[in-house]
Coordinates of N, CA, C and O in Angstrom, one line a residue:
X43 N 34.8 47.9 10.6 CA 33.6 47.5 9.8 C 33.2 46.1 10.3 O 34.0 45.2 10.3
X44 N 31.9 46.0 10.8 CA 31.5 44.7 11.3 C 31.3 43.7 10.1 O 30.8 44.1 9.0
X45 N 31.6 42.5 10.3 CA 31.4 41.5 9.3 C 30.0 40.7 9.5 O 29.7 40.5 10.7
X46 N 29.4 40.4 8.5 CA 28.1 39.7 8.6 C 28.4 38.2 8.3 O 27.4 37.4 8.3
X47 N 29.6 37.8 8.1 CA 29.9 36.4 7.8 C 29.8 35.6 9.1 O 30.3 36.0 10.2
X48 N 29.1 34.5 9.0 CA 28.9 33.6 10.1 C 30.0 32.6 10.2 O 30.6 32.2 9.1
X49 N 30.2 32.1 11.3 CA 31.3 31.1 11.4 C 30.9 29.8 10.8 O 29.7 29.5 10.6
X50 N 31.8 28.9 10.6 CA 31.5 27.6 10.0 C 30.6 26.8 10.9 O 29.7 26.1 10.5
X51 N 30.9 26.9 12.2 CA 30.1 26.1 13.2 C 28.6 26.5 13.2 O 27.7 25.7 13.3
X52 N 28.4 27.9 13.0 CA 27.0 28.3 13.0 C 26.3 27.9 11.7 O 25.1 27.5 11.7
X53 N 27.0 27.8 10.6 CA 26.4 27.4 9.3 C 26.1 25.9 9.3 O 25.2 25.4 8.7
X54 N 26.9 25.1 10.0 CA 26.7 23.7 10.1 C 25.5 23.3 10.9 O 24.9 22.3 10.7
X55 N 25.1 24.1 11.8 CA 23.9 23.8 12.6 C 22.6 24.1 11.9 O 21.6 23.6 12.3
X56 N 22.7 24.9 10.8 CA 21.5 25.2 10.1 C 21.1 24.0 9.2 O 21.9 23.1 8.9
X57 N 19.8 23.9 8.9 CA 19.4 22.8 8.0 C 20.0 22.9 6.6 O 20.3 24.0 6.2
X58 N 20.2 21.8 6.0 CA 20.8 21.8 4.7 C 19.9 22.4 3.6 O 18.8 22.0 3.5
X59 N 20.3 23.5 3.0 CA 19.5 24.2 2.0 C 19.4 23.5 0.7 O 18.6 23.8 -0.1
X60 N 20.3 22.5 0.5 CA 20.2 21.8 -0.8 C 19.1 20.8 -0.9 O 18.7 20.4 -1.9
X61 N 18.5 20.4 0.2 CA 17.4 19.5 0.3 C 16.1 20.3 0.1 O 15.8 21.2 0.8
X62 N 15.4 20.0 -1.0 CA 14.1 20.7 -1.2 C 13.0 20.1 -0.3 O 12.9 18.9 -0.2
X63 N 12.2 21.0 0.2 CA 11.1 20.6 1.1 C 9.9 20.3 0.2 O 9.2 19.4 0.5
X64 N 9.7 21.1 -0.8 CA 8.5 20.9 -1.7 C 9.1 20.7 -3.1 O 9.9 21.5 -3.6
X65 N 8.6 19.7 -3.8 CA 9.0 19.5 -5.2 C 7.8 19.2 -6.0 O 6.9 18.5 -5.6
X66 N 7.7 19.8 -7.2 CA 6.7 19.6 -8.1 C 7.0 18.5 -9.1 O 6.3 18.2 -10.0
X67 N 8.2 18.0 -9.0 CA 8.7 17.0 -9.9 C 8.2 15.6 -9.4 O 8.4 15.2 -8.3
X68 N 7.5 14.9 -10.3 CA 6.9 13.6 -10.0 C 8.0 12.6 -10.2 O 8.6 12.6 -11.3
X69 N 8.3 11.7 -9.3 CA 9.4 10.8 -9.5 C 9.1 9.8 -10.6 O 7.9 9.4 -10.8
X70 N 10.1 9.5 -11.3 CA 9.9 8.6 -12.5 C 9.5 7.2 -12.0 O 10.1 6.7 -11.0
X71 N 8.6 6.6 -12.7 CA 8.1 5.3 -12.3 C 8.4 4.3 -13.4 O 8.7 4.7 -14.6
X72 N 8.3 3.1 -13.1 CA 8.5 2.1 -14.2 C 7.5 2.2 -15.2 O 6.3 2.5 -15.0
X73 N 7.8 1.9 -16.5 CA 6.9 2.0 -17.6 C 6.1 0.8 -17.8 O 5.1 0.8 -18.6
X74 N 6.5 -0.4 -17.3 CA 5.8 -1.6 -17.5 C 6.5 -2.4 -18.6 O 6.1 -3.6 -18.8
X75 N 7.4 -1.9 -19.4 CA 8.1 -2.6 -20.4 C 9.4 -3.2 -19.9 O 10.1 -3.9 -20.7
X76 N 9.7 -3.0 -18.7 CA 11.0 -3.5 -18.1 C 10.8 -4.8 -17.4 O 11.6 -5.1 -16.5
X77 N 9.8 -5.5 -17.7 CA 9.5 -6.8 -17.0 C 10.3 -7.9 -17.7 O 10.9 -7.7 -18.7
X78 N 10.3 -9.1 -17.1 CA 10.9 -10.2 -17.6 C 10.3 -10.6 -18.9 O 9.0 -10.6 -19.0
X79 N 11.1 -11.0 -19.9 CA 10.5 -11.4 -21.2 C 9.7 -12.7 -21.0 O 10.1 -13.7 -20.4
X80 N 8.5 -12.8 -21.6 CA 7.8 -14.0 -21.6 C 8.4 -15.1 -22.5 O 9.3 -14.8 -23.3
X81 N 8.0 -16.3 -22.3 CA 8.5 -17.4 -23.0 C 8.2 -17.2 -24.5 O 7.1 -17.0 -24.9
X82 N 9.2 -17.4 -25.4 CA 8.9 -17.2 -26.9 C 7.9 -18.2 -27.4 O 7.8 -19.3 -26.9
X83 N 7.1 -17.7 -28.4 CA 6.1 -18.6 -29.0 C 4.8 -18.6 -28.3 O 3.9 -19.3 -28.7
X84 N 4.7 -17.9 -27.2 CA 3.4 -17.8 -26.4 C 2.6 -16.6 -26.9 O 3.1 -15.7 -27.5
X85 N 1.3 -16.6 -26.5 CA 0.4 -15.5 -26.8 C 0.9 -14.2 -26.1 O 0.9 -13.1 -26.6
X86 N 1.5 -14.4 -24.9 CA 2.0 -13.2 -24.1 C 3.2 -12.6 -24.8 O 3.3 -11.4 -24.9
X87 N 4.1 -13.4 -25.4 CA 5.2 -12.8 -26.1 C 4.7 -12.1 -27.4 O 5.3 -11.1 -27.8
X88 N 3.7 -12.6 -28.1 CA 3.2 -12.0 -29.3 C 2.5 -10.6 -28.9 O 2.7 -9.6 -29.6
X89 N 1.8 -10.6 -27.8 CA 1.2 -9.4 -27.3 C 2.2 -8.4 -27.0 O 2.1 -7.2 -27.3
X90 N 3.3 -8.8 -26.3 CA 4.4 -7.9 -26.0 C 5.1 -7.3 -27.2 O 5.4 -6.1 -27.3
X91 N 5.2 -8.1 -28.3 CA 5.8 -7.6 -29.5 C 4.9 -6.5 -30.1 O 5.3 -5.5 -30.6
X92 N 3.5 -6.8 -30.1 CA 2.6 -5.8 -30.6 C 2.7 -4.5 -29.8 O 2.7 -3.4 -30.4
X93 N 2.7 -4.6 -28.5 CA 2.7 -3.4 -27.7 C 4.0 -2.7 -27.9 O 4.1 -1.4 -27.9
X94 N 5.2 -3.4 -28.0 CA 6.4 -2.7 -28.2 C 6.5 -2.0 -29.6 O 7.0 -0.9 -29.7
X95 N 5.9 -2.6 -30.6 CA 5.9 -2.0 -31.9 C 5.0 -0.7 -31.9 O 5.3 0.3 -32.5
X96 N 3.9 -0.9 -31.1 CA 2.9 0.3 -31.0 C 3.6 1.4 -30.2 O 3.5 2.6 -30.6
X97 N 4.3 1.1 -29.2 CA 5.0 2.1 -28.4 C 6.0 2.8 -29.2 O 6.2 4.0 -29.0
X98 N 6.7 2.1 -30.1 CA 7.8 2.7 -30.8 C 7.3 3.4 -32.1 O 8.1 3.9 -32.9
X99 N 6.0 3.5 -32.3 CA 5.5 4.2 -33.5 C 4.6 5.3 -33.0 O 3.4 5.1 -32.8
X100 N 5.1 6.5 -32.9 CA 4.3 7.7 -32.5 C 3.1 7.9 -33.5 O 2.1 8.4 -33.1
X101 N 3.4 7.6 -34.7 CA 2.3 7.8 -35.7 C 1.1 6.9 -35.4 O 0.0 7.4 -35.5
X102 N 1.3 5.7 -35.1 CA 0.2 4.8 -34.8 C -0.5 5.3 -33.5 O -1.8 5.2 -33.5
X103 N 0.2 5.8 -32.5 CA -0.5 6.3 -31.3 C -1.3 7.5 -31.7 O -2.5 7.7 -31.2
X104 N -0.8 8.4 -32.5 CA -1.5 9.6 -32.9 C -2.7 9.2 -33.7 O -3.8 9.8 -33.5
X105 N -2.6 8.2 -34.6 CA -3.8 7.8 -35.3 C -4.9 7.2 -34.4 O -6.1 7.5 -34.6
X106 N -4.5 6.5 -33.4 CA -5.5 5.9 -32.5 C -6.2 7.0 -31.7 O -7.4 7.1 -31.5
X107 N -5.4 8.0 -31.3 CA -5.9 9.1 -30.5 C -6.9 10.0 -31.4 O -8.0 10.3 -30.9
X108 N -6.5 10.3 -32.6 CA -7.4 11.0 -33.5 C -8.6 10.2 -33.9 O -9.7 10.8 -34.0
X109 N -8.5 8.9 -34.1 CA -9.6 8.1 -34.4 C -10.6 8.1 -33.2 O -11.8 8.1 -33.4
X110 N -10.1 8.1 -32.0 CA -11.0 8.2 -30.8 C -11.8 9.5 -30.8 O -13.0 9.4 -30.6
X111 N -11.1 10.6 -31.1 CA -11.8 11.9 -31.1 C -12.8 11.9 -32.3 O -14.0 12.3 -32.1
X112 N -12.4 11.3 -33.5 CA -13.3 11.3 -34.6 C -14.6 10.4 -34.3 O -15.7 10.8 -34.7
X113 N -14.4 9.3 -33.7 CA -15.5 8.4 -33.4 C -16.4 9.0 -32.3 O -17.6 8.8 -32.4
X114 N -15.8 9.8 -31.4 CA -16.6 10.5 -30.5 C -17.5 11.6 -31.1 O -18.7 11.8 -30.8
X115 N -16.9 12.3 -32.1 CA -17.7 13.3 -32.9 C -18.8 12.6 -33.7 O -19.9 13.1 -33.8
X116 N -18.5 11.4 -34.3 CA -19.5 10.7 -35.0 C -20.6 10.3 -34.1 O -21.8 10.3 -34.5
X117 N -20.3 9.8 -32.9 CA -21.3 9.4 -32.0 C -22.2 10.6 -31.6 O -23.4 10.4 -31.5
X118 N -21.6 11.8 -31.5 CA -22.3 13.0 -31.1 C -23.3 13.3 -32.3 O -24.5 13.5 -32.0
X119 N -22.9 13.2 -33.5 CA -23.8 13.5 -34.6 C -24.9 12.5 -34.7 O -26.1 12.8 -34.9
X120 N -24.6 11.2 -34.6 CA -25.6 10.2 -34.6 C -26.6 10.3 -33.5 O -27.8 10.0 -33.6
X121 N -26.1 10.7 -32.3 CA -27.0 10.9 -31.2 C -27.9 12.0 -31.4 O -29.1 11.9 -31.1
X122 N -27.4 13.1 -32.0 CA -28.3 14.3 -32.3 C -29.4 13.9 -33.3 O -30.5 14.2 -33.1
X123 N -29.0 13.1 -34.3 CA -30.0 12.7 -35.3 C -31.0 11.7 -34.6 O -32.2 11.8 -34.9
X124 N -30.6 10.8 -33.7 CA -31.5 9.9 -33.1 C -32.4 10.7 -32.1 O -33.7 10.4 -32.1
X125 N -31.9 11.7 -31.5 CA -32.8 12.5 -30.6 C -33.8 13.3 -31.4 O -35.0 13.5 -31.0
X126 N -33.4 13.8 -32.6 CA -34.4 14.5 -33.4 C -35.5 13.5 -33.9 O -36.6 13.9 -34.2
X127 N -35.1 12.2 -34.1 CA -36.1 11.2 -34.5 C -37.0 10.7 -33.4 O -37.8 9.9 -33.6
X128 N -36.7 11.2 -32.2 CA -37.6 10.8 -31.1 C -37.0 9.8 -30.1 O -37.7 9.3 -29.2
X129 N -35.7 9.5 -30.2 CA -35.1 8.6 -29.3 C -34.8 9.3 -28.0 O -34.9 10.6 -27.9
X130 N -34.4 8.6 -26.9 CA -34.1 9.2 -25.6 C -32.6 8.9 -25.3 O -32.2 7.8 -25.6
X131 N -32.0 9.8 -24.7 CA -30.6 9.6 -24.2 C -30.6 8.9 -22.9 O -31.3 9.3 -22.0
X132 N -29.9 7.8 -22.8 CA -29.9 7.0 -21.6 C -28.9 7.4 -20.6 O -29.0 7.1 -19.4
X133 N -27.8 8.1 -21.1 CA -26.8 8.6 -20.2 C -27.4 9.8 -19.4 O -27.7 10.8 -20.1
X134 N -27.6 9.8 -18.1 CA -28.2 10.9 -17.4 C -27.5 12.2 -17.5 O -28.1 13.3 -17.6
X135 N -26.1 12.2 -17.6 CA -25.4 13.4 -17.7 C -25.6 14.1 -19.0 O -25.9 15.3 -19.1
X136 N -25.4 13.3 -20.1 CA -25.6 13.8 -21.4 C -27.1 14.2 -21.7 O -27.3 15.2 -22.4
X137 N -28.0 13.5 -21.1 CA -29.4 13.8 -21.2 C -29.7 15.2 -20.7 O -30.4 16.0 -21.3
X138 N -29.1 15.5 -19.5 CA -29.3 16.8 -18.9 C -28.6 17.9 -19.7 O -29.2 19.0 -19.9
X139 N -27.5 17.6 -20.3 CA -26.8 18.6 -21.1 C -27.5 18.8 -22.5 O -27.6 19.9 -22.9
X140 N -28.1 17.7 -23.0 CA -28.9 17.9 -24.3 C -30.1 18.7 -24.0 O -30.6 19.4 -24.9
X141 N -30.7 18.6 -22.8 CA -31.9 19.4 -22.5 C -31.6 20.8 -22.4 O -32.4 21.7 -22.8
X142 N -30.4 21.2 -21.9 CA -30.0 22.6 -21.8 C -29.7 23.1 -23.1 O -30.1 24.2 -23.5
X143 N -28.7 22.4 -23.9 CA -28.3 22.9 -25.2 C -27.5 21.8 -25.9 O -26.6 21.2 -25.3
X144 N -27.8 21.5 -27.1 CA -27.0 20.5 -27.8 C -25.6 20.9 -28.0 O -24.7 20.1 -28.1
X145 N -25.4 22.2 -28.1 CA -24.0 22.8 -28.3 C -23.2 22.5 -27.0 O -22.0 22.1 -27.1
X146 N -23.8 22.7 -25.9 CA -23.2 22.4 -24.6 C -22.8 21.0 -24.5 O -21.7 20.6 -24.1
X147 N -23.8 20.1 -24.9 CA -23.5 18.7 -24.8 C -22.4 18.3 -25.7 O -21.5 17.5 -25.4
X148 N -22.4 18.9 -26.9 CA -21.3 18.6 -27.9 C -20.0 19.0 -27.4 O -19.0 18.3 -27.5
X149 N -19.9 20.2 -26.8 CA -18.6 20.7 -26.3 C -18.1 19.9 -25.2 O -16.9 19.6 -25.1
X150 N -19.0 19.4 -24.3 CA -18.6 18.6 -23.2 C -18.1 17.2 -23.7 O -17.0 16.8 -23.3
X151 N -18.8 16.6 -24.6 CA -18.4 15.3 -25.2 C -17.1 15.4 -25.9 O -16.2 14.5 -25.7
X152 N -16.9 16.4 -26.7 CA -15.6 16.5 -27.5 C -14.5 16.9 -26.6 O -13.3 16.5 -26.8
X153 N -14.8 17.7 -25.5 CA -13.7 18.1 -24.6 C -13.2 16.9 -23.8 O -12.0 16.7 -23.6
X154 N -14.1 16.0 -23.5 CA -13.7 14.8 -22.8 C -12.9 13.9 -23.7 O -11.8 13.3 -23.3
X155 N -13.3 13.8 -25.0 CA -12.6 13.0 -25.9 C -11.2 13.5 -26.2 O -10.2 12.8 -26.3
X156 N -11.1 14.8 -26.3 CA -9.7 15.5 -26.5 C -8.9 15.3 -25.3 O -7.7 15.0 -25.4
X157 N -9.4 15.4 -24.1 CA -8.7 15.2 -22.9 C -8.1 13.7 -22.8 O -7.0 13.5 -22.4
X158 N -9.0 12.7 -23.2 CA -8.5 11.3 -23.1 C -7.4 11.1 -24.2 O -6.4 10.5 -23.9
X159 N -7.6 11.7 -25.3 CA -6.5 11.6 -26.4 C -5.2 12.3 -25.9 O -4.1 11.7 -26.1
X160 N -5.3 13.4 -25.2 CA -4.1 14.0 -24.6 C -3.4 13.2 -23.6 O -2.2 13.1 -23.5
X161 N -4.2 12.6 -22.7 CA -3.6 11.7 -21.7 C -2.9 10.5 -22.4 O -1.8 10.1 -22.0
X162 N -3.6 9.9 -23.4 CA -2.9 8.8 -24.2 C -1.6 9.3 -24.8 O -0.6 8.6 -24.7
X163 N -1.6 10.5 -25.3 CA -0.3 11.0 -26.0 C 0.7 11.3 -24.9 O 1.9 10.9 -25.1
X164 N 0.4 11.9 -23.8 CA 1.4 12.2 -22.8 C 1.9 11.0 -22.1 O 3.1 11.0 -21.6
X165 N 1.1 10.0 -21.9 CA 1.5 8.8 -21.1 C 1.8 7.6 -22.0 O 1.6 6.5 -21.6
X166 N 2.2 7.9 -23.3 CA 2.3 6.8 -24.2 C 3.4 5.9 -24.0 O 3.5 4.8 -24.6
X167 N 4.3 6.2 -23.0 CA 5.4 5.2 -22.8 C 5.0 4.2 -21.7 O 5.8 3.2 -21.5
X168 N 3.9 4.3 -21.1 CA 3.4 3.4 -20.1 C 2.6 2.2 -20.7 O 1.7 2.5 -21.5
X169 N 2.9 1.0 -20.3 CA 2.4 -0.2 -20.9 C 0.8 -0.2 -20.7 O 0.1 -0.6 -21.6
X170 N 0.4 0.1 -19.5 CA -1.1 0.0 -19.2 C -1.9 1.0 -20.1 O -3.0 0.6 -20.5
X171 N -1.4 2.1 -20.3 CA -2.1 3.1 -21.1 C -2.2 2.6 -22.5 O -3.2 2.7 -23.2
X172 N -1.1 2.1 -23.0 CA -1.1 1.5 -24.4 C -2.1 0.3 -24.5 O -2.8 0.2 -25.5
X173 N -2.1 -0.5 -23.5 CA -3.0 -1.6 -23.5 C -4.5 -1.2 -23.5 O -5.3 -1.7 -24.3
X174 N -4.8 -0.2 -22.7 CA -6.2 0.3 -22.7 C -6.5 1.0 -24.0 O -7.6 0.9 -24.5
X175 N -5.6 1.7 -24.6 CA -5.9 2.4 -25.8 C -6.2 1.4 -27.0 O -6.9 1.7 -27.9
X176 N -5.5 0.3 -26.9 CA -5.8 -0.7 -28.0 C -7.1 -1.5 -27.7 O -7.8 -1.9 -28.6

Protein backbone atom coordinates (compact mmCIF):
# COMPACT_ATOMS: atom_id res chain seq x y z
CA UNK A 1 0.00 0.00 0.00
CA UNK A 2 1.60 3.31 -1.05
CA UNK A 3 1.70 6.04 1.55
CA UNK A 4 0.79 9.60 0.73
CA UNK A 5 2.62 10.89 3.77
CA UNK A 6 5.37 13.34 2.83
CA UNK A 7 8.65 13.47 4.58
CA UNK A 8 9.47 16.11 7.15
CA UNK A 9 11.99 17.73 4.82
CA UNK A 10 9.38 18.11 2.08
CA UNK A 11 6.90 19.71 4.46
CA UNK A 12 9.52 22.12 5.79
CA UNK A 13 10.18 23.53 2.33
CA UNK A 14 6.51 24.51 1.88
CA UNK A 15 5.34 27.94 2.97
CA UNK A 16 3.96 28.15 6.46
CA UNK A 17 0.21 27.65 6.30
CA UNK A 18 -0.35 29.32 9.65
CA UNK A 19 0.40 32.74 8.17
CA UNK A 20 -2.70 34.23 6.60
CA UNK A 21 -2.22 35.92 3.29
CA UNK A 22 -5.52 37.80 3.33
CA UNK A 23 -7.18 38.98 6.49
CA UNK A 24 -10.41 40.88 6.90
CA UNK A 25 -9.55 41.74 10.48
CA UNK A 26 -8.64 45.39 10.91
CA UNK A 27 -5.73 45.81 13.30
CA UNK A 28 -6.63 47.51 16.53
CA UNK A 29 -5.54 51.11 16.73
CA UNK A 30 -5.12 53.48 19.59
CA UNK A 31 -8.33 55.05 20.80
CA UNK A 32 -6.84 58.44 21.66
CA UNK A 33 -7.54 58.11 25.38
CA UNK A 34 -4.16 56.54 26.10
CA UNK A 35 -2.27 59.81 25.87
CA UNK A 36 -0.32 61.48 28.61
CA UNK A 37 -2.53 63.16 31.22
CA UNK A 38 -2.66 66.96 30.88
CA UNK A 39 -1.67 69.17 33.77
CA UNK A 40 -4.46 69.25 36.40
CA UNK A 41 -6.52 72.42 36.64
CA UNK A 42 -6.17 73.32 32.96
CA UNK A 43 -8.86 73.55 30.32
CA UNK A 44 -7.41 70.47 28.59
CA UNK A 45 -7.76 68.38 31.74
CA UNK A 46 -11.39 69.51 32.15
CA UNK A 47 -12.12 68.63 28.51
CA UNK A 48 -10.54 65.19 28.99
CA UNK A 49 -12.74 64.59 32.05
CA UNK A 50 -15.83 65.51 30.02
CA UNK A 51 -14.80 63.22 27.16
CA UNK A 52 -14.00 60.34 29.51
CA UNK A 53 -17.37 60.67 31.26
CA UNK A 54 -19.08 60.84 27.85
CA UNK A 55 -17.19 57.77 26.62
CA UNK A 56 -18.14 55.81 29.74
CA UNK A 57 -21.86 56.61 29.35
CA UNK A 58 -23.44 54.68 26.47
CA UNK A 59 -26.77 56.30 27.30
CA UNK A 60 -25.38 59.78 26.66
CA UNK A 61 -23.87 58.68 23.33
CA UNK A 62 -27.19 57.09 22.31
CA UNK A 63 -29.06 60.29 23.26
CA UNK A 64 -26.68 62.39 21.14
CA UNK A 65 -27.04 60.01 18.18
CA UNK A 66 -30.84 59.96 18.43
CA UNK A 67 -30.94 63.74 18.86
CA UNK A 68 -28.91 64.10 15.67
CA UNK A 69 -31.43 61.96 13.76
CA UNK A 70 -34.37 63.85 15.31
CA UNK A 71 -32.86 67.24 14.43
CA UNK A 72 -32.26 66.04 10.90
CA UNK A 73 -35.92 64.99 10.64
CA UNK A 74 -36.99 68.38 12.02
CA UNK A 75 -34.78 70.09 9.45
CA UNK A 76 -36.46 68.06 6.73
CA UNK A 77 -39.95 69.08 7.89
CA UNK A 78 -38.98 72.73 8.18
CA UNK A 79 -37.35 72.65 4.74
CA UNK A 80 -40.50 71.16 3.21
CA UNK A 81 -42.62 73.90 4.77
CA UNK A 82 -40.21 76.59 3.57
CA UNK A 83 -40.24 75.17 0.04
CA UNK A 84 -44.05 75.18 0.06
CA UNK A 85 -43.92 78.85 1.10
CA UNK A 86 -41.73 79.71 -1.88
CA UNK A 87 -38.17 79.40 -0.54
CA UNK A 88 -35.41 77.77 -2.56
CA UNK A 89 -33.08 74.98 -1.47
CA UNK A 90 -29.47 76.15 -1.61
CA UNK A 91 -27.93 72.69 -1.37
CA UNK A 92 -27.69 71.53 -5.02
CA UNK A 93 -27.94 67.82 -4.17
CA UNK A 94 -31.02 68.25 -2.02
CA UNK A 95 -32.54 70.70 -4.53
CA UNK A 96 -32.27 68.08 -7.27
CA UNK A 97 -33.78 65.44 -4.99
CA UNK A 98 -36.64 67.75 -3.96
CA UNK A 99 -37.37 68.41 -7.64
CA UNK A 100 -37.68 64.68 -8.30
CA UNK A 101 -39.64 63.79 -5.16
CA UNK A 102 -39.85 65.09 -1.60
CA UNK A 103 -40.10 61.50 -0.40
CA UNK A 104 -36.82 60.66 -2.13
CA UNK A 105 -35.16 63.72 -0.60
CA UNK A 106 -36.48 62.78 2.84
CA UNK A 107 -35.29 59.19 2.52
CA UNK A 108 -31.84 60.36 1.44
CA UNK A 109 -31.54 62.91 4.26
CA UNK A 110 -32.70 60.50 6.96
CA UNK A 111 -30.56 57.64 5.67
CA UNK A 112 -27.49 59.87 5.87
CA UNK A 113 -28.44 60.89 9.42
CA UNK A 114 -28.95 57.28 10.50
CA UNK A 115 -25.63 56.29 8.92
CA UNK A 116 -23.81 59.07 10.80
CA UNK A 117 -25.48 57.98 14.05
CA UNK A 118 -24.45 54.37 13.38
CA UNK A 119 -20.84 55.42 12.80
CA UNK A 120 -20.92 57.37 16.06
CA UNK A 121 -22.26 54.35 17.92
CA UNK A 122 -19.83 51.83 16.44
CA UNK A 123 -16.76 54.07 16.83
CA UNK A 124 -17.69 55.46 20.23
CA UNK A 125 -14.45 54.38 21.89
CA UNK A 126 -12.36 56.70 19.71
CA UNK A 127 -11.60 60.12 21.09
CA UNK A 128 -11.87 62.06 17.80
CA UNK A 129 -15.30 60.61 17.04
CA UNK A 130 -16.56 61.65 20.46
CA UNK A 131 -15.08 65.13 20.08
CA UNK A 132 -16.78 65.61 16.73
CA UNK A 133 -20.09 64.33 18.07
CA UNK A 134 -20.02 66.88 20.88
